[in-house]
């Protein structure tokens, strides 16, 4: 068995100063954090209900922001009946993101520096609630077809990821450049009512903190029996379709990504060769919207009026 990913497990209900410090350390060392879902922030029933809504999706369905509980985009009739439930779930995700951003600010001794740049109004941030469905392996698939979602890092500030017990697939790239599976139920959480919510740092927050917080590369694979060297986690399988729900949190588009007034950020020196070390320490101040545009342009250059070479 490959060794499972080394990701800290944090209970947000502990003493807040300690929790804040743990979150900052986890963001700096790992870029991924398990937040135990003990029902204080997101009730297990709400997660179950959200997964129960996903039945009809083909591969992915993205909700942009809801305004007055209404999606601001055309949504298929099959989904429209549940609009209020989707919106309520998005609200729970927003609230949890705000809490984590406030704690990260507390841990860096910059108070509301991050949290106040988010969700100042109902729209204008590019935050997305995404429902994902990955088909089961096709019996003939070999080699290159064993990747369900290619290696990437997320663009925004933080991402919340909800997964289902028993469903394998997520891996993170470790510092030694090898992949490690990320169990849905890390040791000690097996009896929780709902699996921990996986939080990861996105490129924007890494940029904003001059690389102190790591935006860790991850992917989704078929871990067993497909000859890709990934062996997965006991008790998890990929025989069934896999479902996940991600909430990608972004600051308001006009938020300016000015230097974080934190000693720890100021004093941070990227380790040599650290892949996600931030090259922009002496940079011009971007807004969150400009940062997103830059990332999208890197990925989808031709669509954004650039020619790729
Ligand atoms: O489905 C997953 O477990 C991860 C999805 C993901 O990384 C993404 O959509 O950015
Ligand atoms: Fe991702």
JSON list of N, CA and C in Angstrom, two decimals, residues 48-90:
[
{"chain": "A", "resi": 48, "resn": "UNK", "atom": "N", "xyz": [-25.48, 15.03, 3.36]},
{"chain": "A", "resi": 48, "resn": "UNK", "atom": "CA", "xyz": [-26.20, 13.90, 2.75]},
{"chain": "A", "resi": 48, "resn": "UNK", "atom": "C", "xyz": [-27.21, 14.41, 1.73]},
{"chain": "A", "resi": 49, "resn": "UNK", "atom": "N", "xyz": [-27.90, 15.46, 2.13]},
{"chain": "A", "resi": 49, "resn": "UNK", "atom": "CA", "xyz": [-28.94, 16.00, 1.24]},
{"chain": "A", "resi": 49, "resn": "UNK", "atom": "C", "xyz": [-28.31, 16.54, -0.05]},
{"chain": "A", "resi": 50, "resn": "UNK", "atom": "N", "xyz": [-27.18, 17.22, 0.09]},
{"chain": "A", "resi": 50, "resn": "UNK", "atom": "CA", "xyz": [-26.52, 17.76, -1.10]},
{"chain": "A", "resi": 50, "resn": "UNK", "atom": "C", "xyz": [-26.12, 16.62, -2.04]},
{"chain": "A", "resi": 51, "resn": "UNK", "atom": "N", "xyz": [-25.55, 15.53, -1.48]},
{"chain": "A", "resi": 51, "resn": "UNK", "atom": "CA", "xyz": [-25.18, 14.41, -2.35]},
{"chain": "A", "resi": 51, "resn": "UNK", "atom": "C", "xyz": [-26.41, 13.75, -2.97]},
{"chain": "A", "resi": 52, "resn": "UNK", "atom": "N", "xyz": [-27.53, 13.78, -2.25]},
{"chain": "A", "resi": 52, "resn": "UNK", "atom": "CA", "xyz": [-28.76, 13.18, -2.79]},
{"chain": "A", "resi": 52, "resn": "UNK", "atom": "C", "xyz": [-29.28, 13.98, -3.99]},
{"chain": "A", "resi": 53, "resn": "UNK", "atom": "N", "xyz": [-28.88, 15.23, -4.10]},
{"chain": "A", "resi": 53, "resn": "UNK", "atom": "CA", "xyz": [-29.37, 16.08, -5.20]},
{"chain": "A", "resi": 53, "resn": "UNK", "atom": "C", "xyz": [-28.63, 15.83, -6.51]},
{"chain": "A", "resi": 54, "resn": "UNK", "atom": "N", "xyz": [-27.49, 15.11, -6.43]},
{"chain": "A", "resi": 54, "resn": "UNK", "atom": "CA", "xyz": [-26.61, 15.10, -7.60]},
{"chain": "A", "resi": 54, "resn": "UNK", "atom": "C", "xyz": [-26.95, 14.08, -8.66]},
{"chain": "A", "resi": 55, "resn": "UNK", "atom": "N", "xyz": [-27.93, 13.21, -8.38]},
{"chain": "A", "resi": 55, "resn": "UNK", "atom": "CA", "xyz": [-28.21, 12.06, -9.23]},
{"chain": "A", "resi": 55, "resn": "UNK", "atom": "C", "xyz": [-28.19, 12.31, -10.73]},
{"chain": "A", "resi": 56, "resn": "UNK", "atom": "N", "xyz": [-28.72, 13.43, -11.17]},
{"chain": "A", "resi": 56, "resn": "UNK", "atom": "CA", "xyz": [-28.93, 13.61, -12.60]},
{"chain": "A", "resi": 56, "resn": "UNK", "atom": "C", "xyz": [-27.74, 14.19, -13.36]},
{"chain": "A", "resi": 57, "resn": "UNK", "atom": "N", "xyz": [-26.72, 14.63, -12.63]},
{"chain": "A", "resi": 57, "resn": "UNK", "atom": "CA", "xyz": [-25.65, 15.31, -13.34]},
{"chain": "A", "resi": 57, "resn": "UNK", "atom": "C", "xyz": [-24.86, 14.35, -14.21]},
{"chain": "A", "resi": 58, "resn": "UNK", "atom": "N", "xyz": [-24.40, 14.87, -15.33]},
{"chain": "A", "resi": 58, "resn": "UNK", "atom": "CA", "xyz": [-23.58, 14.05, -16.23]},
{"chain": "A", "resi": 58, "resn": "UNK", "atom": "C", "xyz": [-22.15, 13.98, -15.69]},
{"chain": "A", "resi": 59, "resn": "UNK", "atom": "N", "xyz": [-21.43, 15.09, -15.72]},
{"chain": "A", "resi": 59, "resn": "UNK", "atom": "CA", "xyz": [-20.04, 15.04, -15.25]},
{"chain": "A", "resi": 59, "resn": "UNK", "atom": "C", "xyz": [-19.77, 16.11, -14.20]},
{"chain": "A", "resi": 60, "resn": "UNK", "atom": "N", "xyz": [-20.15, 17.33, -14.52]},
{"chain": "A", "resi": 60, "resn": "UNK", "atom": "CA", "xyz": [-19.95, 18.39, -13.52]},
{"chain": "A", "resi": 60, "resn": "UNK", "atom": "C", "xyz": [-21.05, 19.41, -13.72]},
{"chain": "A", "resi": 61, "resn": "UNK", "atom": "N", "xyz": [-21.53, 19.93, -12.63]},
{"chain": "A", "resi": 61, "resn": "UNK", "atom": "CA", "xyz": [-22.44, 21.06, -12.75]},
{"chain": "A", "resi": 61, "resn": "UNK", "atom": "C", "xyz": [-21.95, 22.16, -11.82]},
{"chain": "A", "resi": 62, "resn": "UNK", "atom": "N", "xyz": [-21.77, 23.34, -12.40]},
{"chain": "A", "resi": 62, "resn": "UNK", "atom": "CA", "xyz": [-21.25, 24.48, -11.63]},
{"chain": "A", "resi": 62, "resn": "UNK", "atom": "C", "xyz": [-22.36, 25.47, -11.33]},
{"chain": "A", "resi": 63, "resn": "UNK", "atom": "N", "xyz": [-22.52, 25.80, -10.08]},
{"chain": "A", "resi": 63, "resn": "UNK", "atom": "CA", "xyz": [-23.37, 26.93, -9.73]},
{"chain": "A", "resi": 63, "resn": "UNK", "atom": "C", "xyz": [-22.48, 28.12, -9.45]},
{"chain": "A", "resi": 64, "resn": "UNK", "atom": "N", "xyz": [-22.78, 29.24, -10.09]},
{"chain": "A", "resi": 64, "resn": "UNK", "atom": "CA", "xyz": [-22.14, 30.48, -9.67]},
{"chain": "A", "resi": 64, "resn": "UNK", "atom": "C", "xyz": [-22.81, 30.95, -8.38]},
{"chain": "A", "resi": 65, "resn": "UNK", "atom": "N", "xyz": [-22.69, 32.22, -8.10]},
{"chain": "A", "resi": 65, "resn": "UNK", "atom": "CA", "xyz": [-23.26, 32.71, -6.84]},
{"chain": "A", "resi": 65, "resn": "UNK", "atom": "C", "xyz": [-24.79, 32.77, -6.92]},
{"chain": "A", "resi": 66, "resn": "UNK", "atom": "N", "xyz": [-25.41, 32.58, -5.78]},
{"chain": "A", "resi": 66, "resn": "UNK", "atom": "CA", "xyz": [-26.86, 32.72, -5.68]},
{"chain": "A", "resi": 66, "resn": "UNK", "atom": "C", "xyz": [-27.16, 34.13, -5.17]},
{"chain": "A", "resi": 67, "resn": "UNK", "atom": "N", "xyz": [-28.13, 34.77, -5.77]},
{"chain": "A", "resi": 67, "resn": "UNK", "atom": "CA", "xyz": [-28.57, 36.08, -5.26]},
{"chain": "A", "resi": 67, "resn": "UNK", "atom": "C", "xyz": [-30.01, 35.92, -4.82]},
{"chain": "A", "resi": 68, "resn": "UNK", "atom": "N", "xyz": [-30.27, 36.23, -3.58]},
{"chain": "A", "resi": 68, "resn": "UNK", "atom": "CA", "xyz": [-31.60, 36.00, -3.00]},
{"chain": "A", "resi": 68, "resn": "UNK", "atom": "C", "xyz": [-32.08, 34.57, -3.27]},
{"chain": "A", "resi": 69, "resn": "UNK", "atom": "N", "xyz": [-31.18, 33.64, -3.06]},
{"chain": "A", "resi": 69, "resn": "UNK", "atom": "CA", "xyz": [-31.47, 32.20, -3.21]},
{"chain": "A", "resi": 69, "resn": "UNK", "atom": "C", "xyz": [-31.76, 31.77, -4.64]},
{"chain": "A", "resi": 70, "resn": "UNK", "atom": "N", "xyz": [-31.41, 32.62, -5.60]},
{"chain": "A", "resi": 70, "resn": "UNK", "atom": "CA", "xyz": [-31.64, 32.27, -7.01]},
{"chain": "A", "resi": 70, "resn": "UNK", "atom": "C", "xyz": [-30.29, 32.21, -7.74]},
{"chain": "A", "resi": 71, "resn": "UNK", "atom": "N", "xyz": [-30.10, 31.12, -8.51]},
{"chain": "A", "resi": 71, "resn": "UNK", "atom": "CA", "xyz": [-28.90, 31.02, -9.34]},
{"chain": "A", "resi": 71, "resn": "UNK", "atom": "C", "xyz": [-28.94, 32.12, -10.39]},
{"chain": "A", "resi": 72, "resn": "UNK", "atom": "N", "xyz": [-27.77, 32.65, -10.71]},
{"chain": "A", "resi": 72, "resn": "UNK", "atom": "CA", "xyz": [-27.69, 33.75, -11.69]},
{"chain": "A", "resi": 72, "resn": "UNK", "atom": "C", "xyz": [-27.33, 33.23, -13.07]},
{"chain": "A", "resi": 73, "resn": "UNK", "atom": "N", "xyz": [-27.78, 32.05, -13.40]},
{"chain": "A", "resi": 73, "resn": "UNK", "atom": "CA", "xyz": [-27.41, 31.41, -14.66]},
{"chain": "A", "resi": 73, "resn": "UNK", "atom": "C", "xyz": [-28.59, 30.52, -15.04]},
{"chain": "A", "resi": 74, "resn": "UNK", "atom": "N", "xyz": [-28.71, 30.15, -16.30]},
{"chain": "A", "resi": 74, "resn": "UNK", "atom": "CA", "xyz": [-29.79, 29.23, -16.65]},
{"chain": "A", "resi": 74, "resn": "UNK", "atom": "C", "xyz": [-29.52, 27.87, -15.99]},
{"chain": "A", "resi": 75, "resn": "UNK", "atom": "N", "xyz": [-30.52, 27.28, -15.38]},
{"chain": "A", "resi": 75, "resn": "UNK", "atom": "CA", "xyz": [-30.31, 25.94, -14.82]},
{"chain": "A", "resi": 75, "resn": "UNK", "atom": "C", "xyz": [-31.38, 25.00, -15.38]},
{"chain": "A", "resi": 76, "resn": "UNK", "atom": "N", "xyz": [-30.98, 23.74, -15.63]},
{"chain": "A", "resi": 76, "resn": "UNK", "atom": "CA", "xyz": [-31.93, 22.80, -16.25]},
{"chain": "A", "resi": 76, "resn": "UNK", "atom": "C", "xyz": [-33.17, 22.63, -15.37]},
{"chain": "A", "resi": 77, "resn": "UNK", "atom": "N", "xyz": [-34.32, 22.36, -15.98]},
{"chain": "A", "resi": 77, "resn": "UNK", "atom": "CA", "xyz": [-35.58, 22.22, -15.23]},
{"chain": "A", "resi": 77, "resn": "UNK", "atom": "C", "xyz": [-35.50, 21.17, -14.13]},
{"chain": "A", "resi": 78, "resn": "UNK", "atom": "N", "xyz": [-34.74, 20.09, -14.36]},
{"chain": "A", "resi": 78, "resn": "UNK", "atom": "CA", "xyz": [-34.65, 19.03, -13.34]},
{"chain": "A", "resi": 78, "resn": "UNK", "atom": "C", "xyz": [-34.00, 19.56, -12.06]},
{"chain": "A", "resi": 79, "resn": "UNK", "atom": "N", "xyz": [-33.18, 20.56, -12.19]},
{"chain": "A", "resi": 79, "resn": "UNK", "atom": "CA", "xyz": [-32.47, 21.10, -11.03]},
{"chain": "A", "resi": 79, "resn": "UNK", "atom": "C", "xyz": [-33.25, 22.24, -10.39]},
{"chain": "A", "resi": 80, "resn": "UNK", "atom": "N", "xyz": [-34.02, 22.94, -11.22]},
{"chain": "A", "resi": 80, "resn": "UNK", "atom": "CA", "xyz": [-34.69, 24.15, -10.77]},
{"chain": "A", "resi": 80, "resn": "UNK", "atom": "C", "xyz": [-35.56, 23.90, -9.53]},
{"chain": "A", "resi": 81, "resn": "UNK", "atom": "N", "xyz": [-36.18, 22.74, -9.47]},
{"chain": "A", "resi": 81, "resn": "UNK", "atom": "CA", "xyz": [-37.07, 22.45, -8.34]},
{"chain": "A", "resi": 81, "resn": "UNK", "atom": "C", "xyz": [-36.31, 22.44, -7.01]},
{"chain": "A", "resi": 82, "resn": "UNK", "atom": "N", "xyz": [-35.02, 22.15, -7.07]},
{"chain": "A", "resi": 82, "resn": "UNK", "atom": "CA", "xyz": [-34.21, 22.07, -5.85]},
{"chain": "A", "resi": 82, "resn": "UNK", "atom": "C", "xyz": [-33.34, 23.30, -5.64]},
{"chain": "A", "resi": 83, "resn": "UNK", "atom": "N", "xyz": [-33.62, 24.36, -6.36]},
{"chain": "A", "resi": 83, "resn": "UNK", "atom": "CA", "xyz": [-32.77, 25.55, -6.30]},
{"chain": "A", "resi": 83, "resn": "UNK", "atom": "C", "xyz": [-32.54, 26.03, -4.86]},
{"chain": "A", "resi": 84, "resn": "UNK", "atom": "N", "xyz": [-33.60, 26.03, -4.07]},
{"chain": "A", "resi": 84, "resn": "UNK", "atom": "CA", "xyz": [-33.48, 26.53, -2.70]},
{"chain": "A", "resi": 84, "resn": "UNK", "atom": "C", "xyz": [-32.53, 25.65, -1.87]},
{"chain": "A", "resi": 85, "resn": "UNK", "atom": "N", "xyz": [-32.54, 24.35, -2.14]},
{"chain": "A", "resi": 85, "resn": "UNK", "atom": "CA", "xyz": [-31.65, 23.45, -1.39]},
{"chain": "A", "resi": 85, "resn": "UNK", "atom": "C", "xyz": [-30.19, 23.67, -1.79]},
{"chain": "A", "resi": 86, "resn": "UNK", "atom": "N", "xyz": [-29.97, 23.83, -3.09]},
{"chain": "A", "resi": 86, "resn": "UNK", "atom": "CA", "xyz": [-28.60, 24.12, -3.54]},
{"chain": "A", "resi": 86, "resn": "UNK", "atom": "C", "xyz": [-28.11, 25.43, -2.93]},
{"chain": "A", "resi": 87, "resn": "UNK", "atom": "N", "xyz": [-28.99, 26.41, -2.94]},
{"chain": "A", "resi": 87, "resn": "UNK", "atom": "CA", "xyz": [-28.62, 27.72, -2.41]},
{"chain": "A", "resi": 87, "resn": "UNK", "atom": "C", "xyz": [-28.31, 27.64, -0.92]},
{"chain": "A", "resi": 88, "resn": "UNK", "atom": "N", "xyz": [-29.11, 26.87, -0.19]},
{"chain": "A", "resi": 88, "resn": "UNK", "atom": "CA", "xyz": [-28.87, 26.72, 1.25]},
{"chain": "A", "resi": 88, "resn": "UNK", "atom": "C", "xyz": [-27.52, 26.05, 1.51]},
{"chain": "A", "resi": 89, "resn": "UNK", "atom": "N", "xyz": [-27.18, 25.08, 0.67]},
{"chain": "A", "resi": 89, "resn": "UNK", "atom": "CA", "xyz": [-25.90, 24.41, 0.86]},
{"chain": "A", "resi": 89, "resn": "UNK", "atom": "C", "xyz": [-24.75, 25.37, 0.54]},
{"chain": "A", "resi": 90, "resn": "UNK", "atom": "N", "xyz": [-24.92, 26.16, -0.52]},
{"chain": "A", "resi": 90, "resn": "UNK", "atom": "CA", "xyz": [-23.89, 27.17, -0.85]},
{"chain": "A", "resi": 90, "resn": "UNK", "atom": "C", "xyz": [-23.70, 28.14, 0.32]}
]
